Amino acid sequence: MKVVGLMSGTSGDGVDAALVEITRSRKGLDIQTIAFHVLPYPRSLQQRILTASASGSVAEICHLNALLGEWFANAALGAIRTAGLRPKDIDLIGSHGQTVHHLPHGVKDAGVGSIRSTLQIAEPAVIAERTGITTVADFRPRDIAAGGQGAPLTPGVHALVFRHPRRARLVVNLGGISNVTYLPRGKGVGGVSAFDTGPANMVLDGLMYRATNGRVSMDRDGRLASRGKPDGRLLTKLLAHPYLLKQPPKSTGREMFGAPMVEELAAIQEARQLSIETLLATCSRWTAESVGTARRWIQGGIDEVIVGGGGVRNRAIMAHLADVFSPAPVSTFDALGWDSKAFEAVAFAVLAYQTVMEQCGNVPAVTGASHPALLGCIVPGGPGWMRRLKLSS
Amino acid sequence: MKVVGLMSGTSGDGVDAALVEITRSRKGLDIQTIAFHVLPYPRSLQQRILTASASGSVAEICHLNALLGEWFANAALGAIRTAGLRPKDIDLIGSHGQTVHHLPHGVKDAGVGSIRSTLQIAEPAVIAERTGITTVADFRPRDIAAGGQGAPLTPGVHALVFRHPRRARLVVNLGGISNVTYLPRGKGVGGVSAFDTGPANMVLDGLMYRATNGRVSMDRDGRLASRGKPDGRLLTKLLAHPYLLKQPPKSTGREMFGAPMVEELAAIQEARQLSIETLLATCSRWTAESVGTARRWIQGGIDEVIVGGGGVRNRAIMAHLADVFSPAPVSTFDALGWDSKAFEAVAFAVLAYQTVMEQCGNVPAVTGASHPALLGCIVPGGPGWMRRLKLSS
């Protein structure tokens, strides 16, 4: 089955589209990435999404839902074109959508107790209409309805593609935030755990942006950080951050490691006259050490660490990770044949495949859901969609 | 197939749930209403929905989407209980959701032209999770994506249940606004047209509410209106309302026949010292005459008028309709075996049935869509949902 996965992260910088071929074999699912396409949002649209996520009006959400549907459809068509294929060659689309709000801890409401909710937009009916391809979307609300946090959803896919019969693996994603999935030896999702470990690119990018007055948005390849040395005093302070000491399940985000943290670090830098190299080196070490805290909470040892996400290109973090997890080898998604940048989009292609195959996509031990659930809503490509997916004869 | 239809109108007063049994016969679909259940919203929730629809924040929409999912699920469970059945006896739910915004005419957006959108909430994943029943929702966005207005969607169902081989019928719905569906003799959706004709209960209820300082919200059974006589001068003025003269396709709502219209009428009433009975009689006649304007736009004669919606209980409007359409007989949904109040909910049960049966639900000539479309998104009740619906073996 040829499936396009569509993903846009909370940074709202564009849509990732991965076209994969999924084949069922005796050994499980065989997943091959055929094409990867990124459709960046213009700066104005990114700003609009970030604003709408914080304080958008119902009219803006209604409009953006349809507008982003067009962007997501175009991203899918882009990936299909990149592969030299046509929409009629594709069986299915899985779209994460654009998260504009996430209230997984519940908001008290008169008479009904606490209501937990999440809101992803990018209208799947627009995606299905523009492409003619059956589209699965809105994966998170069902896990939330089943008592979970609606996130993370990638650990089930990590288990599917990275779990090893004889090696216990820690899968690390270095995104804005760092998160881990622990995969004990064996198969299936039994014993799998996952949580956010703490800071990653969000802090480092924020410091670069601030230091260059917005001219440079990242320390490419971790070059500046590699030139510096971690400051012991600051590192000790950062490692005492309450989030790192908190027992999972736990998740974090921009409110903890975004702008306020960058401002705090910049103030320390100024007071102690630290160089930007020293500051970035310290935060790279902090990132690696916070990933290392995962060992406190997982049940069992780690034979191998596999790193994905934009942070794999940061040589400073990667060197610190090798040091922190030594003697366990630290490898990358890419070394195992997976494009780090494409993985999240691939995951939503796999989740869509699971939904139409009637396989549950969440890992209850990870999200907190009361049971495995069939995730998402299915928007038919058009009449005959079930026959096209070989779901009916 | 046993299907529950869920509907909550723009007045936001509660959820209507109709449980129907749909059987496919040689003659088409046979639809029997088994139970009807109304779950009214508390006044505070109604107010919250109306406020959110006008100016809600993203956080409020995110929260209300999940909260109303619980209300819709409870309404479905209520209808199932009323029928003496259990959720496992039910095959499917069709949920219209709660419209919180509708921008079918398009909003210009830089670089992408005009974007048309609509937003219904009441999370279907919550409905499916609480009931275990596969739920079809979000019917309107696909018609909009296909170039339509996303509304009205009931005309296709009107054609299915009311179309007569030898009698041309005008189906009238007296809701807040009055709308009509014209069904020429014959079968199918060929030649079917539909549009909003103008004012109905929204104006009459508004006048009562204002005249009684909010103590009475409607002129029950049209009693006061029946005691008055239409004022000729005011009626002439009202019949010249530009909306009545506009050629279809056309649709209208609260912005035209809501509060501003009530205020204008109240000012005239005061200036000319008209009694409330006279005012209500005039507006009842106006309602009937505006429905009568349908004859200007439809292609063909009318053998029979069939009236549904809350207004069927208003004897003043019904008497005026009989007069306006004479000699064509004016009958009601109820006289043909359909509960007027339940019909919209029944319609969404039928639309959900059509979607899982891969039948298109919109009438392109009515909505303006470029083609018939398979409407809605399907949220599986759980693993095995396709076998349960006999869609796969």
mmCIF file with all atom_site columns, C-alpha atoms in Angstrom, chain A residues 48 52-59 61-63 65-67 70-71 100-103 107-109 112 115-119 123 125-126 128-130 141-142 145-146 355-356 358 360 371 374 376-387 391-392, chain B residues 48 52-59 61-63 65-67 70-71 100-103 107-109 112 115-119 123 125-126 128-130 141-142 145-146 355-356 358 360 371 374 376-387 391-392:
data_model
loop_
_atom_site.group_PDB
_atom_site.id
_atom_site.type_symbol
_atom_site.label_atom_id
_atom_site.label_alt_id
_atom_site.label_comp_id
_atom_site.label_asym_id
_atom_site.label_entity_id
_atom_site.label_seq_id
_atom_site.pdbx_PDB_ins_code
_atom_site.Cartn_x
_atom_site.Cartn_y
_atom_site.Cartn_z
_atom_site.occupancy
_atom_site.B_iso_or_equiv
_atom_site.pdbx_formal_charge
_atom_site.auth_seq_id
_atom_site.auth_comp_id
_atom_site.auth_asym_id
_atom_site.auth_atom_id
_atom_site.pdbx_PDB_model_num
ATOM 1   C CA . ARG A 1 48  ? -0.645  33.541 11.869 1.00 0.00 ? 48  ARG A CA 1
ATOM 2   C CA . ALA A 1 52  ? -4.130  31.517 16.249 1.00 0.00 ? 52  ALA A CA 1
ATOM 3   C CA . SER A 1 53  ? -2.826  28.688 18.447 1.00 0.00 ? 53  SER A CA 1
ATOM 4   C CA . ALA A 1 54  ? -2.521  31.060 21.373 1.00 0.00 ? 54  ALA A CA 1
ATOM 5   C CA . SER A 1 55  ? -5.485  33.349 20.939 1.00 0.00 ? 55  SER A CA 1
ATOM 6   C CA . GLY A 1 56  ? -7.238  32.735 17.594 1.00 0.00 ? 56  GLY A CA 1
ATOM 7   C CA . SER A 1 57  ? -10.917 33.527 17.185 1.00 0.00 ? 57  SER A CA 1
ATOM 8   C CA . VAL A 1 58  ? -13.508 31.017 16.011 1.00 0.00 ? 58  VAL A CA 1
ATOM 9   C CA . ALA A 1 59  ? -13.624 32.778 12.614 1.00 0.00 ? 59  ALA A CA 1
ATOM 10  C CA . ILE A 1 61  ? -9.829  28.799 13.244 1.00 0.00 ? 61  ILE A CA 1
ATOM 11  C CA . CYS A 1 62  ? -12.696 28.076 10.811 1.00 0.00 ? 62  CYS A CA 1
ATOM 12  C CA . HIS A 1 63  ? -10.804 29.820 7.999  1.00 0.00 ? 63  HIS A CA 1
ATOM 13  C CA . ASN A 1 65  ? -8.787  24.872 8.995  1.00 0.00 ? 65  ASN A CA 1
ATOM 14  C CA . ALA A 1 66  ? -9.842  25.119 5.345  1.00 0.00 ? 66  ALA A CA 1
ATOM 15  C CA . LEU A 1 67  ? -6.745  27.090 4.275  1.00 0.00 ? 67  LEU A CA 1
ATOM 16  C CA . GLU A 1 70  ? -5.157  23.274 0.894  1.00 0.00 ? 70  GLU A CA 1
ATOM 17  C CA . TRP A 1 71  ? -1.512  23.452 2.088  1.00 0.00 ? 71  TRP A CA 1
ATOM 18  C CA . VAL A 1 100 ? -3.627  24.727 17.425 1.00 0.00 ? 100 VAL A CA 1
ATOM 19  C CA . HIS A 1 101 ? -4.498  23.775 21.003 1.00 0.00 ? 101 HIS A CA 1
ATOM 20  C CA . HIS A 1 102 ? -3.840  20.904 23.379 1.00 0.00 ? 102 HIS A CA 1
ATOM 21  C CA . LEU A 1 103 ? -5.493  20.665 26.804 1.00 0.00 ? 103 LEU A CA 1
ATOM 22  C CA . VAL A 1 107 ? -10.381 21.876 32.170 1.00 0.00 ? 107 VAL A CA 1
ATOM 23  C CA . LYS A 1 108 ? -13.010 21.754 34.907 1.00 0.00 ? 108 LYS A CA 1
ATOM 24  C CA . ASP A 1 109 ? -16.521 22.301 33.699 1.00 0.00 ? 109 ASP A CA 1
ATOM 25  C CA . VAL A 1 112 ? -19.380 17.285 33.974 1.00 0.00 ? 112 VAL A CA 1
ATOM 26  C CA . ILE A 1 115 ? -12.914 17.786 30.124 1.00 0.00 ? 115 ILE A CA 1
ATOM 27  C CA . ARG A 1 116 ? -9.708  16.977 28.236 1.00 0.00 ? 116 ARG A CA 1
ATOM 28  C CA . SER A 1 117 ? -9.310  18.129 24.668 1.00 0.00 ? 117 SER A CA 1
ATOM 29  C CA . THR A 1 118 ? -7.030  18.721 21.715 1.00 0.00 ? 118 THR A CA 1
ATOM 30  C CA . LEU A 1 119 ? -7.540  20.525 18.414 1.00 0.00 ? 119 LEU A CA 1
ATOM 31  C CA . GLU A 1 123 ? -9.497  20.029 6.999  1.00 0.00 ? 123 GLU A CA 1
ATOM 32  C CA . ALA A 1 125 ? -12.194 16.783 3.557  1.00 0.00 ? 125 ALA A CA 1
ATOM 33  C CA . VAL A 1 126 ? -10.166 19.350 1.573  1.00 0.00 ? 126 VAL A CA 1
ATOM 34  C CA . ALA A 1 128 ? -9.415  14.073 0.226  1.00 0.00 ? 128 ALA A CA 1
ATOM 35  C CA . GLU A 1 129 ? -11.250 16.283 -2.278 1.00 0.00 ? 129 GLU A CA 1
ATOM 36  C CA . ARG A 1 130 ? -8.104  17.800 -3.837 1.00 0.00 ? 130 ARG A CA 1
ATOM 37  C CA . PRO A 1 141 ? -8.838  12.983 20.047 1.00 0.00 ? 141 PRO A CA 1
ATOM 38  C CA . ARG A 1 142 ? -9.676  9.265  20.275 1.00 0.00 ? 142 ARG A CA 1
ATOM 39  C CA . ALA A 1 145 ? -11.482 10.245 24.710 1.00 0.00 ? 145 ALA A CA 1
ATOM 40  C CA . ALA A 1 146 ? -10.120 6.872  25.880 1.00 0.00 ? 146 ALA A CA 1
ATOM 41  C CA . THR A 1 355 ? -6.394  2.561  11.227 1.00 0.00 ? 355 THR A CA 1
ATOM 42  C CA . VAL A 1 356 ? -7.736  1.267  7.909  1.00 0.00 ? 356 VAL A CA 1
ATOM 43  C CA . GLU A 1 358 ? -8.293  -1.976 12.077 1.00 0.00 ? 358 GLU A CA 1
ATOM 44  C CA . CYS A 1 360 ? -4.948  0.167  17.294 1.00 0.00 ? 360 CYS A CA 1
ATOM 45  C CA . HIS A 1 371 ? -7.216  0.683  26.284 1.00 0.00 ? 371 HIS A CA 1
ATOM 46  C CA . LEU A 1 374 ? -8.456  2.619  16.713 1.00 0.00 ? 374 LEU A CA 1
ATOM 47  C CA . GLY A 1 376 ? -8.535  8.828  13.703 1.00 0.00 ? 376 GLY A CA 1
ATOM 48  C CA . CYS A 1 377 ? -11.371 9.619  11.377 1.00 0.00 ? 377 CYS A CA 1
ATOM 49  C CA . ILE A 1 378 ? -11.523 8.322  7.827  1.00 0.00 ? 378 ILE A CA 1
ATOM 50  C CA . VAL A 1 379 ? -12.522 10.709 5.038  1.00 0.00 ? 379 VAL A CA 1
ATOM 51  C CA . PRO A 1 380 ? -13.298 8.612  1.945  1.00 0.00 ? 380 PRO A CA 1
ATOM 52  C CA . GLY A 1 381 ? -11.495 9.612  -1.228 1.00 0.00 ? 381 GLY A CA 1
ATOM 53  C CA . GLY A 1 382 ? -14.768 8.997  -3.054 1.00 0.00 ? 382 GLY A CA 1
ATOM 54  C CA . PRO A 1 383 ? -17.230 6.240  -3.939 1.00 0.00 ? 383 PRO A CA 1
ATOM 55  C CA . GLY A 1 384 ? -15.384 2.927  -4.273 1.00 0.00 ? 384 GLY A CA 1
ATOM 56  C CA . TRP A 1 385 ? -12.805 3.872  -1.611 1.00 0.00 ? 385 TRP A CA 1
ATOM 57  C CA . MET A 1 386 ? -13.149 0.588  0.259  1.00 0.00 ? 386 MET A CA 1
ATOM 58  C CA . ARG A 1 387 ? -12.643 -1.512 -2.861 1.00 0.00 ? 387 ARG A CA 1
ATOM 59  C CA . LEU A 1 391 ? -11.183 -3.531 2.340  1.00 0.00 ? 391 LEU A CA 1
ATOM 60  C CA . SER A 1 392 ? -14.242 -4.860 0.499  1.00 0.00 ? 392 SER A CA 1
ATOM 61  C CA . ARG B 1 48  ? -21.787 29.759 25.889 1.00 0.00 ? 48  ARG B CA 1
ATOM 62  C CA . ALA B 1 52  ? -18.398 30.950 21.129 1.00 0.00 ? 52  ALA B CA 1
ATOM 63  C CA . SER B 1 53  ? -20.015 30.895 17.681 1.00 0.00 ? 53  SER B CA 1
ATOM 64  C CA . ALA B 1 54  ? -19.654 34.656 17.415 1.00 0.00 ? 54  ALA B CA 1
ATOM 65  C CA . SER B 1 55  ? -16.355 35.329 19.148 1.00 0.00 ? 55  SER B CA 1
ATOM 66  C CA . GLY B 1 56  ? -15.028 32.178 20.860 1.00 0.00 ? 56  GLY B CA 1
ATOM 67  C CA . SER B 1 57  ? -11.298 31.742 21.415 1.00 0.00 ? 57  SER B CA 1
ATOM 68  C CA . VAL B 1 58  ? -9.314  28.747 20.200 1.00 0.00 ? 58  VAL B CA 1
ATOM 69  C CA . ALA B 1 59  ? -9.148  27.438 23.789 1.00 0.00 ? 59  ALA B CA 1
ATOM 70  C CA . ILE B 1 61  ? -13.543 25.928 20.789 1.00 0.00 ? 61  ILE B CA 1
ATOM 71  C CA . CYS B 1 62  ? -11.055 23.167 21.688 1.00 0.00 ? 62  CYS B CA 1
ATOM 72  C CA . HIS B 1 63  ? -12.807 22.643 25.035 1.00 0.00 ? 63  HIS B CA 1
ATOM 73  C CA . ASN B 1 65  ? -15.610 20.434 20.940 1.00 0.00 ? 65  ASN B CA 1
ATOM 74  C CA . ALA B 1 66  ? -14.811 17.757 23.542 1.00 0.00 ? 66  ALA B CA 1
ATOM 75  C CA . LEU B 1 67  ? -17.569 18.869 25.939 1.00 0.00 ? 67  LEU B CA 1
ATOM 76  C CA . GLU B 1 70  ? -20.072 14.166 25.629 1.00 0.00 ? 70  GLU B CA 1
ATOM 77  C CA . TRP B 1 71  ? -23.518 15.812 25.217 1.00 0.00 ? 71  TRP B CA 1
ATOM 78  C CA . VAL B 1 100 ? -20.028 27.380 15.445 1.00 0.00 ? 100 VAL B CA 1
ATOM 79  C CA . HIS B 1 101 ? -19.057 29.163 12.244 1.00 0.00 ? 101 HIS B CA 1
ATOM 80  C CA . HIS B 1 102 ? -20.029 29.095 8.584  1.00 0.00 ? 102 HIS B CA 1
ATOM 81  C CA . LEU B 1 103 ? -18.183 31.109 5.923  1.00 0.00 ? 103 LEU B CA 1
ATOM 82  C CA . VAL B 1 107 ? -12.758 34.922 2.726  1.00 0.00 ? 107 VAL B CA 1
ATOM 83  C CA . LYS B 1 108 ? -9.982  36.325 0.559  1.00 0.00 ? 108 LYS B CA 1
ATOM 84  C CA . ASP B 1 109 ? -6.542  35.174 1.518  1.00 0.00 ? 109 ASP B CA 1
ATOM 85  C CA . VAL B 1 112 ? -4.650  31.524 -2.533 1.00 0.00 ? 112 VAL B CA 1
ATOM 86  C CA . ILE B 1 115 ? -11.160 30.246 0.980  1.00 0.00 ? 115 ILE B CA 1
ATOM 87  C CA . ARG B 1 116 ? -14.608 28.924 1.947  1.00 0.00 ? 116 ARG B CA 1
ATOM 88  C CA . SER B 1 117 ? -15.080 27.189 5.265  1.00 0.00 ? 117 SER B CA 1
ATOM 89  C CA . THR B 1 118 ? -17.449 25.860 7.901  1.00 0.00 ? 118 THR B CA 1
ATOM 90  C CA . LEU B 1 119 ? -16.866 24.572 11.423 1.00 0.00 ? 119 LEU B CA 1
ATOM 91  C CA . GLU B 1 123 ? -15.929 15.638 18.746 1.00 0.00 ? 123 GLU B CA 1
ATOM 92  C CA . ALA B 1 125 ? -14.145 10.491 18.555 1.00 0.00 ? 125 ALA B CA 1
ATOM 93  C CA . VAL B 1 126 ? -15.822 11.143 21.917 1.00 0.00 ? 126 VAL B CA 1
ATOM 94  C CA . ALA B 1 128 ? -17.631 6.777  19.105 1.00 0.00 ? 128 ALA B CA 1
ATOM 95  C CA . GLU B 1 129 ? -15.616 6.094  22.270 1.00 0.00 ? 129 GLU B CA 1
ATOM 96  C CA . ARG B 1 130 ? -18.555 6.543  24.689 1.00 0.00 ? 130 ARG B CA 1
ATOM 97  C CA . PRO B 1 141 ? -16.830 20.493 4.760  1.00 0.00 ? 141 PRO B CA 1
ATOM 98  C CA . ARG B 1 142 ? -16.670 18.044 1.851  1.00 0.00 ? 142 ARG B CA 1
ATOM 99  C CA . ALA B 1 145 ? -14.371 21.552 -0.633 1.00 0.00 ? 145 ALA B CA 1
ATOM 100 C CA . ALA B 1 146 ? -16.232 20.414 -3.760 1.00 0.00 ? 146 ALA B CA 1
ATOM 101 C CA . THR B 1 355 ? -21.824 7.610  3.455  1.00 0.00 ? 355 THR B CA 1
ATOM 102 C CA . VAL B 1 356 ? -21.016 4.094  4.691  1.00 0.00 ? 356 VAL B CA 1
ATOM 103 C CA . GLU B 1 358 ? -20.725 4.883  -0.536 1.00 0.00 ? 358 GLU B CA 1
ATOM 104 C CA . CYS B 1 360 ? -23.198 10.680 -2.313 1.00 0.00 ? 360 CYS B CA 1
ATOM 105 C CA . HIS B 1 371 ? -20.166 17.099 -8.308 1.00 0.00 ? 371 HIS B CA 1
ATOM 106 C CA . LEU B 1 374 ? -19.371 11.233 -0.426 1.00 0.00 ? 374 LEU B CA 1
ATOM 107 C CA . GLY B 1 376 ? -18.382 13.194 6.122  1.00 0.00 ? 376 GLY B CA 1
ATOM 108 C CA . CYS B 1 377 ? -15.639 11.522 8.066  1.00 0.00 ? 377 CYS B CA 1
ATOM 109 C CA . ILE B 1 378 ? -16.016 8.065  9.554  1.00 0.00 ? 378 ILE B CA 1
ATOM 110 C CA . VAL B 1 379 ? -14.824 7.453  13.107 1.00 0.00 ? 379 VAL B CA 1
ATOM 111 C CA . PRO B 1 380 ? -14.690 3.686  13.658 1.00 0.00 ? 380 PRO B CA 1
ATOM 112 C CA . GLY B 1 381 ? -16.530 2.374  16.701 1.00 0.00 ? 381 GLY B CA 1
ATOM 113 C CA . GLY B 1 382 ? -13.581 0.067  17.247 1.00 0.00 ? 382 GLY B CA 1
ATOM 114 C CA . PRO B 1 383 ? -11.746 -2.872 15.669 1.00 0.00 ? 383 PRO B CA 1
ATOM 115 C CA . GLY B 1 384 ? -14.205 -4.989 13.675 1.00 0.00 ? 384 GLY B CA 1
ATOM 116 C CA . TRP B 1 385 ? -16.309 -1.964 12.713 1.00 0.00 ? 385 TRP B CA 1
ATOM 117 C CA . MET B 1 386 ? -16.453 -2.864 9.030  1.00 0.00 ? 386 MET B CA 1
ATOM 118 C CA . ARG B 1 387 ? -17.583 -6.425 9.700  1.00 0.00 ? 387 ARG B CA 1
ATOM 119 C CA . LEU B 1 391 ? -18.951 -3.747 4.772  1.00 0.00 ? 391 LEU B CA 1
ATOM 120 C CA . SER B 1 392 ? -16.356 -6.540 4.849  1.00 0.00 ? 392 SER B CA 1
#
